[in-house]
Every structure is written in structure tokens, then in C-alpha cells.
Amino acid sequence: MSLLRIASMIVVLTLVGRLLGFFRSIYLSSLYGTGMESDAFNIAATIPLTLFLVVPGAVNAILIPTMRGLMEKQQRTTELYHKMLTVILVIFVVLAGMGVGFSRELAAMFGLSGAKLEMTADMLRWMWPSAIFIGLTGLWSSICNSHQHFFTPTLGTVANGAVVIVSMYVLVPIYGPNGLVIATTLGYLAAMLTMIPTLRRFGYDHRLSFAWKNDEALKGMGERVIPILIGAVVAQATTFLERGFAEGVGTGVISALANANQIVQMPMAIFVGAFTLPLFPLLASHVKRGEMKEMKQILQKGLAYLLILLIPVTVGLALYAEPIVRLAFQRGAFDEYSVALTAWALPFYGLGLYFLAARDLLTRAFYALENTRTPVVIGAIGIGVYAAANWLLIPWMGHGGIALANALSALSQAVLLFIWLWKAVGVPVQSGFLKTLAKTLIACLVMGAAIVLADPWLSLLPLWIYLPLGIVAAALLYLAVLAILREPLVSELLQKVRRRSTPAAGRS
């Protein structure tokens, strides 16, 4: 299956999953707006969400190169799976137990007190069992990806979103705010269970094995796992720092930032997941075979696709921030004040979109090279940039400064990773990438100018017509400009679409 076809499948499934997650946020906002309950839930959800972002990626990074190496040598992988299953279960059962026991202390670390502290701690107790499901999800998705199978793990996001929404509607009227976290935990369970039939099809049974001694593959992974975990945690550390900075700005800011971030994470998850997931096994395979030229070609193609897809999204988020927030969230308890809070943060989050995506893909390149220390060092630098930027910007911009600090941190990390990768393997991209960059910026300039010029007339329409119409027209104009400029990636995409539609036309 081609990279573009795999990416398209992942895009569709991730879009459905993210839309379901978005509906969950809309439901939460309609119930509690940017009030205390919403803040408490967003804080309590931070830990499992961070684990969900960290654990699958970390397991992916250590397991896939090892699995691909065993497969290249035509060696059995089931024994390694049994050992990894045991390690994951031991670690995450202990982690979940400790989390339940220290939930109040963890909630207090966010600077909470009084009723908000007690509510958040209670939510955390319900949320911690999801750590076990997340650990197994990370392991099982990595096994599937090692076999070049991406459908079932991505389908898990759809199952997660569907179960969460249904469970919230059923449980919130019974358990109140705690129904939100119970539903979230059930969603992580659903994401895990979707992969069991696929693992059985690949010949994996679920047995425990403590035969860890003298296992070279396990030893090699053990040497890499600590730096990778530290790097993954460092990459997500800004989420915890953000909650602390936001709590100091005022009530409702945590929820406003979470809502704005939810909007930004939709294109981030759709497009970044679509390319980093299928690219990483390819990068690892080329490195294992010593094919560095092919490895860099794949990396450049991934970076170029992300550029074409995400830069126009950044422009759109900046120009359509308020109508996007209004259409998405303004109902129930989500009033004008909540709209203003969320819309102020959205454009600044959007500025970091491409740099976050590039950071993640470049980090995968280092993992494919089995260099796990460099991303850790650069991640630590990124935290320093984030903290310093918050200190400078919050007095001037309020919570908008928190969102902008996130973008500046991502920019610094992406630039440093690119420079260090250049030193390690030579120039990671060729002149074609710079041409794509120039064409993308020209197309975005034309698109942005058209949005500004057409907005006085389009904004007279009802919001539910005005916003989708403006977005679709802007996207079509953007693609048309790229096609006129003869951008190869857009031409490739159009040719593939044309080839797939021609047989259907002939049959009709």
C-alpha cells in the first residue's frame, strides 16, 4: 500500500475520531462553559491524556526498530511480545495504583485549593485505571505498526470517541461531573479492545513471560527506553506547566486554553498522525539497511506534505478564530465571555502547528537512527524557552501569551532538531523543499487576501453557512494556486485522484 493511500486512510479515521472528541468537548462546554467543573475535568484529564500522547509513541519508538530488525532477519517476534506484555502490565498496574493513592497530592500540584481541589482529586481517582488501558494500547498499536498495519490502531480513536460520547450522555445525569471521567476511562478501554482480533490474526497470544535475562533485544530496548520516555515526557511537560500558568491567570482560562487546543489538535492529529505513523517504520527499515539517501528522501517528503497541509490551517485559524469558536462552542453555559477567552488563544496556538508537526517527525528520524538522547536535550531546551516566554508574555498578553509560548517552544525545538540532524546525516532536505516552501507561502498569501476581501460580504450570511463556505472556498483557492505554480506534491495527489476516478467513470 502506498504512503499516500495509507495516509488517506489514517486521515479519514482520525478525522472521525477527532470529530467525536470535538462533540464531547461541545457537550462539556454546553454543560459547564468555562466554569469550575470544566476546569477540574480538564486538569484531571491532563494525566491520562499525557500518557496517551507519551506511551504509545515511546513504545512505538523502541519496539518498531527492534521488531523490524527481527523481521528483516526472519526471526520470531512472539517471544519478545510476551516479555513486553509482562513489562507493560507490571509498570502500569503499579502506576495506576499509586495514582489512585496520591490523587489529592497530584491535584494540589496544579495550585488548586478548596472545592476545586477535592473535585479534581475525585475525578483523578476515577481516571487512573485508564493508565493500564493506555499502556496496552501503546504496546498493541506498536505491534500492528511493525507489521505495516495501521487501520485497527487508528480505528481505536473512533471507538474511543464513540464510547466516550455515549457514556457521557448516560453517566453525567447519574454521577454528575464524575460521569465525565468515568466515560473517558471507558473510552480508553474501547480503544484498547479494538486491536485484539488483529493481534490474533498476526499470531500473537497473550501470555506473560519473565524470562528477561540475557535477552539482547530486550536489553537494547531497555538502553533506549529511558531517554525516549524522558524525551516524550519533556515534550508533554508544557501541558502541565500550562495548567499551572493558566490557573494563575484566572478562573476559566484553563478551559479556554483546552477548548482552543482542542480545535488546533484536530488538524494536528489528522495530518501528523497520517504521515508520522507510516513513515517511521520506513525510516527505521532504511536505516537498518544503511540506505541513508532513501531515508532522507522520505523525511523530506513527509516534511513537505506537512508544510502544504498545515501552513494554510494556521492562516485560517488566525483569520477565522472567533467564528470557529462561536460555531463550535457557543451554546448553553458557553457565553460571550467564554467565546472571547477561547478565541484570543486560538491564533497563537495555530502559529505552532507546523513546528509541532516537524518536531515530531524529526524526533522520529532520530529514533530511527537509534539516537534517543538528542531529542531529550532539545526537549529540555524547549521547556526552558516555554517557561521564559510565559514569564515575558503573560503580563502583556494574558493567556494568549501562554498559547504563543507554546508555539515559540515548538519553533525552537524544530529548528534545533533540524540542525543536529544535519550534523548527523548531512543535509536532510534538498532544494525541492525550499521551492515547496516558497509556493506554499505564495498560495497562503493569496488565500489570506481573498478571505479578508470576501469577509465583509460572506459575514452577512448565517454563521453556519458563512464559515463552512469561507473555509471550503479558501481551501479550493489555495489548492488552485499550488496547482498553477506546479507544485509536484499537489500534482501527484491530483494524478492519483484522477487515476482512481477514471476506471469508475469507464464502468458507468
XYZ file of C-alpha atoms in Angstrom, residues 5-394:
390
model
C -3.122 5.644 0.429
C -2.102 4.767 3.990
C -2.081 8.450 4.892
C -5.535 8.930 3.355
C -6.958 6.031 5.372
C -5.431 7.384 8.578
C -6.734 10.888 7.790
C -10.319 9.644 7.379
C -10.345 7.527 10.539
C -8.550 10.143 12.614
C -10.946 12.813 11.360
C -13.928 10.748 12.501
C -12.266 10.095 15.877
C -11.372 13.756 16.349
C -14.847 14.904 15.369
C -16.287 12.601 18.011
C -13.832 14.040 20.534
C -14.837 17.516 19.416
C -18.509 16.737 20.015
C -17.528 15.607 23.503
C -15.909 18.995 24.120
C -19.004 20.760 22.785
C -21.165 18.740 25.172
C -18.857 19.548 28.093
C -18.830 23.252 27.218
C -22.608 23.390 26.912
C -22.936 21.863 30.382
C -20.313 23.825 32.301
C -18.976 26.571 29.994
C -15.581 27.672 31.361
C -16.620 27.128 34.995
C -15.034 25.208 37.863
C -16.346 21.784 36.786
C -14.894 22.223 33.325
C -11.547 23.343 34.736
C -11.477 20.374 37.136
C -12.189 17.892 34.341
C -9.554 19.374 32.044
C -6.954 19.176 34.823
C -7.917 15.602 35.754
C -7.850 14.575 32.082
C -4.340 16.005 31.664
C -2.582 12.972 33.167
C -4.255 10.205 31.103
C -4.181 12.420 28.013
C -0.451 12.953 28.502
C 0.047 9.217 28.978
C -1.972 8.606 25.794
C 0.303 11.001 23.908
C 3.533 9.756 25.522
C 3.211 5.994 25.989
C 2.180 4.785 22.500
C 4.841 6.997 20.920
C 7.550 5.853 23.343
C 6.709 2.158 22.949
C 6.476 2.720 19.203
C 9.932 4.279 19.135
C 11.697 1.459 20.994
C 9.730 -1.528 19.713
C 9.341 -0.887 15.976
C 13.080 -0.696 15.116
C 13.663 -3.895 17.117
C 10.671 -5.691 15.582
C 11.646 -4.597 12.072
C 15.183 -5.835 12.718
C 13.892 -9.262 13.785
C 11.578 -9.394 10.771
C 14.409 -8.476 8.392
C 16.304 -11.498 9.804
C 13.107 -13.623 9.630
C 13.217 -14.296 13.364
C 10.225 -14.932 15.621
C 8.706 -11.903 17.366
C 6.154 -13.612 19.635
C 8.609 -14.250 22.471
C 9.595 -10.597 22.546
C 5.899 -9.677 22.635
C 5.247 -11.892 25.671
C 8.089 -10.224 27.562
C 6.961 -6.724 26.595
C 3.384 -7.552 27.625
C 4.643 -8.526 31.064
C 6.767 -5.403 31.438
C 3.915 -3.105 30.369
C 1.381 -4.715 32.698
C 3.691 -4.603 35.726
C 4.632 -0.967 35.174
C 1.135 0.371 34.518
C -0.702 -1.607 37.192
C 1.747 -0.202 39.750
C 1.448 3.292 38.236
C -2.359 3.198 38.332
C -2.381 2.002 41.943
C -0.007 4.752 43.040
C -2.011 7.323 41.084
C -5.235 6.412 42.859
C -3.494 6.608 46.230
C -1.898 10.012 45.600
C -4.652 11.688 43.567
C -5.166 14.525 46.042
C -1.464 15.325 46.182
C -1.263 15.334 42.378
C -4.230 17.693 42.121
C -2.618 20.041 44.654
C 0.462 20.304 42.402
C -1.637 22.373 39.991
C -2.090 25.061 42.644
C -5.704 24.114 43.428
C -7.472 24.524 46.746
C -10.897 24.148 48.347
C -13.793 22.605 46.418
C -11.893 22.685 43.132
C -9.070 20.629 44.653
C -11.452 18.000 46.059
C -13.414 17.734 42.813
C -10.248 17.332 40.733
C -8.808 14.715 43.121
C -12.032 12.692 42.994
C -12.001 12.814 39.193
C -8.378 11.653 39.135
C -9.262 8.562 41.199
C -11.801 7.536 38.570
C -9.363 8.344 35.755
C -6.236 6.446 36.862
C -7.309 2.901 35.789
C -7.136 4.191 32.216
C -3.329 4.123 32.568
C -3.418 0.315 32.233
C -5.527 0.506 29.074
C -3.238 3.186 27.626
C -0.124 1.082 28.282
C -1.607 -1.910 26.466
C -2.839 0.330 23.650
C 0.727 1.579 23.170
C 2.109 -1.959 23.010
C -0.560 -3.375 20.720
C -0.554 -0.432 18.303
C 3.237 -0.754 18.004
C 2.924 -4.456 17.191
C 0.372 -3.660 14.482
C 2.512 -0.834 13.053
C 5.538 -3.159 12.956
C 3.536 -5.348 10.571
C 2.697 -2.269 8.458
C -0.892 -2.424 9.719
C -2.328 0.981 10.642
C -6.071 0.540 10.250
C -7.005 -1.067 13.581
C -4.940 1.222 15.856
C -6.408 4.267 14.105
C -9.893 2.752 14.348
C -9.308 2.762 18.107
C -9.614 6.554 18.136
C -13.083 6.227 16.593
C -14.107 3.621 19.167
C -12.714 5.860 21.927
C -14.692 8.898 20.803
C -17.944 6.986 20.244
C -17.851 5.250 23.626
C -16.982 8.490 25.457
C -19.881 10.417 23.926
C -22.478 7.699 24.566
C -21.171 7.113 28.094
C -21.218 10.827 28.931
C -24.849 11.167 27.889
C -25.732 8.136 30.035
C -23.497 8.710 33.077
C -23.413 12.504 33.624
C -27.110 12.685 34.589
C -26.452 9.911 37.149
C -22.969 10.728 38.516
C -22.670 14.440 37.710
C -19.155 15.685 36.777
C -17.668 12.305 37.724
C -19.620 10.823 34.828
C -17.259 12.725 32.513
C -14.167 10.939 33.817
C -15.811 7.508 34.008
C -16.824 7.903 30.373
C -13.274 8.957 29.451
C -11.825 5.847 31.113
C -14.289 3.624 29.251
C -13.180 5.302 26.013
C -9.543 4.305 26.590
C -10.711 0.735 27.268
C -12.605 0.688 23.966
C -9.539 1.930 22.051
C -7.522 -0.952 23.516
C -10.061 -3.698 22.822
C -10.339 -2.934 19.084
C -6.849 -4.358 18.448
C -7.324 -7.821 19.987
C -8.678 -9.505 16.794
C -5.836 -8.062 14.696
C -3.194 -9.352 17.113
C -4.774 -12.797 16.949
C -4.644 -12.642 13.129
C -0.902 -11.894 13.291
C -0.414 -14.953 15.519
C 0.111 -13.269 18.904
C -1.314 -14.883 22.016
C -1.364 -13.079 25.356
C 0.989 -14.903 27.716
C 3.246 -13.485 30.401
C 6.986 -14.159 30.337
C 9.522 -13.115 32.950
C 12.465 -14.614 31.014
C 14.139 -11.234 30.662
C 17.703 -12.300 31.464
C 20.210 -12.378 28.577
C 17.643 -11.161 26.050
C 19.644 -8.944 23.695
C 16.598 -7.403 22.025
C 15.056 -6.513 25.387
C 18.395 -5.200 26.610
C 18.748 -2.961 23.563
C 15.275 -1.557 24.082
C 15.972 -1.060 27.767
C 19.009 1.069 26.942
C 16.888 3.308 24.716
C 13.648 3.444 26.684
C 14.729 5.815 29.466
C 15.919 8.603 27.132
C 12.835 8.111 24.944
C 10.460 8.253 27.908
C 12.234 11.295 29.286
C 12.054 12.916 25.864
C 8.359 12.106 25.496
C 7.580 13.409 28.983
C 9.642 16.524 28.314
C 7.698 17.087 25.088
C 4.429 16.977 27.058
C 5.727 18.832 30.116
C 4.405 22.095 28.699
C 0.879 20.707 29.181
C 1.386 20.518 32.947
C 3.172 23.864 33.065
C 0.351 25.378 31.018
C -2.224 24.319 33.612
C -0.146 25.970 36.339
C 0.370 29.214 34.402
C -3.315 29.308 33.411
C -4.554 28.790 36.970
C -2.579 31.868 37.945
C -4.225 33.987 35.233
C -7.801 33.372 36.386
C -10.831 31.090 36.508
C -11.969 29.810 33.134
C -8.596 30.255 31.453
C -7.713 26.538 31.761
C -10.928 25.590 29.971
C -10.493 28.327 27.350
C -6.992 27.089 26.530
C -8.217 23.482 26.466
C -11.008 24.401 24.037
C -8.635 26.341 21.766
C -6.130 23.499 21.893
C -8.887 21.015 21.045
C -9.517 22.905 17.799
C -5.802 23.061 16.946
C -5.239 19.392 17.796
C -7.760 18.264 15.197
C -5.626 19.094 12.118
C -2.529 18.234 14.136
C -3.718 14.704 14.900
C -5.211 14.129 11.460
C -2.263 15.159 9.314
C 0.664 14.478 11.638
C -0.607 11.021 12.508
C -1.247 10.336 8.835
C 2.437 10.795 7.960
C 4.477 10.038 11.085
C 2.795 6.663 11.690
C 3.524 5.089 8.274
C 6.837 6.927 7.809
C 8.544 5.745 10.995
C 8.730 2.025 10.069
C 10.047 3.066 6.629
C 12.677 5.338 8.180
C 13.723 2.565 10.562
C 13.936 -0.014 7.762
C 16.123 2.229 5.557
C 18.438 2.973 8.492
C 18.735 -0.746 9.283
C 19.783 -1.358 5.658
C 22.160 1.631 5.613
C 20.121 3.417 2.931
C 20.579 6.953 4.247
C 19.797 8.697 0.947
C 16.381 6.987 0.777
C 15.803 7.744 4.461
C 16.352 11.471 3.870
C 14.114 11.434 0.780
C 11.246 10.007 2.827
C 11.864 12.531 5.592
C 11.813 15.429 3.124
C 8.564 14.204 1.571
C 6.939 13.990 4.993
C 8.080 17.483 5.969
C 6.881 18.887 2.629
C 3.433 17.281 2.896
C 3.041 18.635 6.438
C 4.070 22.079 5.199
C 1.449 22.110 2.441
C -1.264 20.855 4.773
C -0.624 22.837 7.970
C 0.528 26.331 6.944
C -2.864 27.202 5.380
C -4.571 25.860 8.514
C -2.514 28.329 10.573
C -3.693 31.183 8.340
C -7.300 30.016 8.601
C -7.185 29.766 12.394
C -5.854 33.315 12.597
C -8.468 34.831 10.296
C -11.466 32.755 11.381
C -10.699 32.373 15.109
C -13.843 33.955 16.547
C -16.396 32.421 14.128
C -14.782 28.980 14.582
C -15.094 29.200 18.375
C -18.590 30.648 18.158
C -19.875 27.932 15.815
C -18.150 25.132 17.726
C -18.913 26.018 21.323
C -21.387 28.875 21.829
C -24.413 27.202 23.384
C -25.670 26.506 26.884
C -23.294 27.816 29.547
C -20.672 28.802 26.946
C -21.396 32.552 26.719
C -19.795 35.601 25.039
C -17.106 35.790 27.713
C -16.139 32.165 27.043
C -16.038 32.868 23.293
C -13.700 35.833 23.816
C -11.376 33.851 26.122
C -11.075 30.937 23.698
C -10.808 32.998 20.504
C -7.932 35.053 21.938
C -5.780 31.924 22.405
C -6.635 30.110 19.163
C -4.474 32.057 16.633
C -1.405 31.827 18.863
C -1.762 28.059 19.197
C -2.148 27.909 15.424
C 1.245 29.553 14.904
C 2.912 26.465 16.343
C 1.117 23.883 14.214
C 3.796 23.182 11.627
C 6.649 23.389 14.102
C 4.982 20.849 16.408
C 4.484 18.525 13.442
C 8.057 18.981 12.198
C 9.375 18.414 15.718
C 7.545 15.098 15.980
C 8.691 13.865 12.562
C 12.319 14.935 13.108
C 12.256 13.224 16.504
C 11.174 10.023 14.744
C 14.140 10.374 12.429
C 16.459 10.429 15.453
C 14.678 7.382 16.911
C 15.129 5.555 13.601
C 18.847 6.336 13.925
C 18.621 4.923 17.487
C 19.726 8.297 18.822
C 17.423 8.882 21.782
C 19.486 11.414 23.718
C 19.382 14.346 21.297
C 15.570 14.769 21.415
C 15.744 14.733 25.230
C 18.310 17.537 25.343
C 16.405 19.621 22.809
C 13.125 18.957 24.607
C 14.637 20.282 27.818
C 15.740 23.409 25.968
C 12.165 23.738 24.672
C 10.810 23.710 28.235
C 13.212 26.499 29.146
C 12.065 28.524 26.136
C 8.423 27.885 27.087
C 8.862 28.981 30.702
C 10.850 32.105 29.754
C 8.316 33.055 27.072
C 5.447 32.723 29.551
C 7.273 34.916 32.051
C 7.734 37.594 29.382
C 4.394 37.363 27.567
C 1.688 36.747 30.200
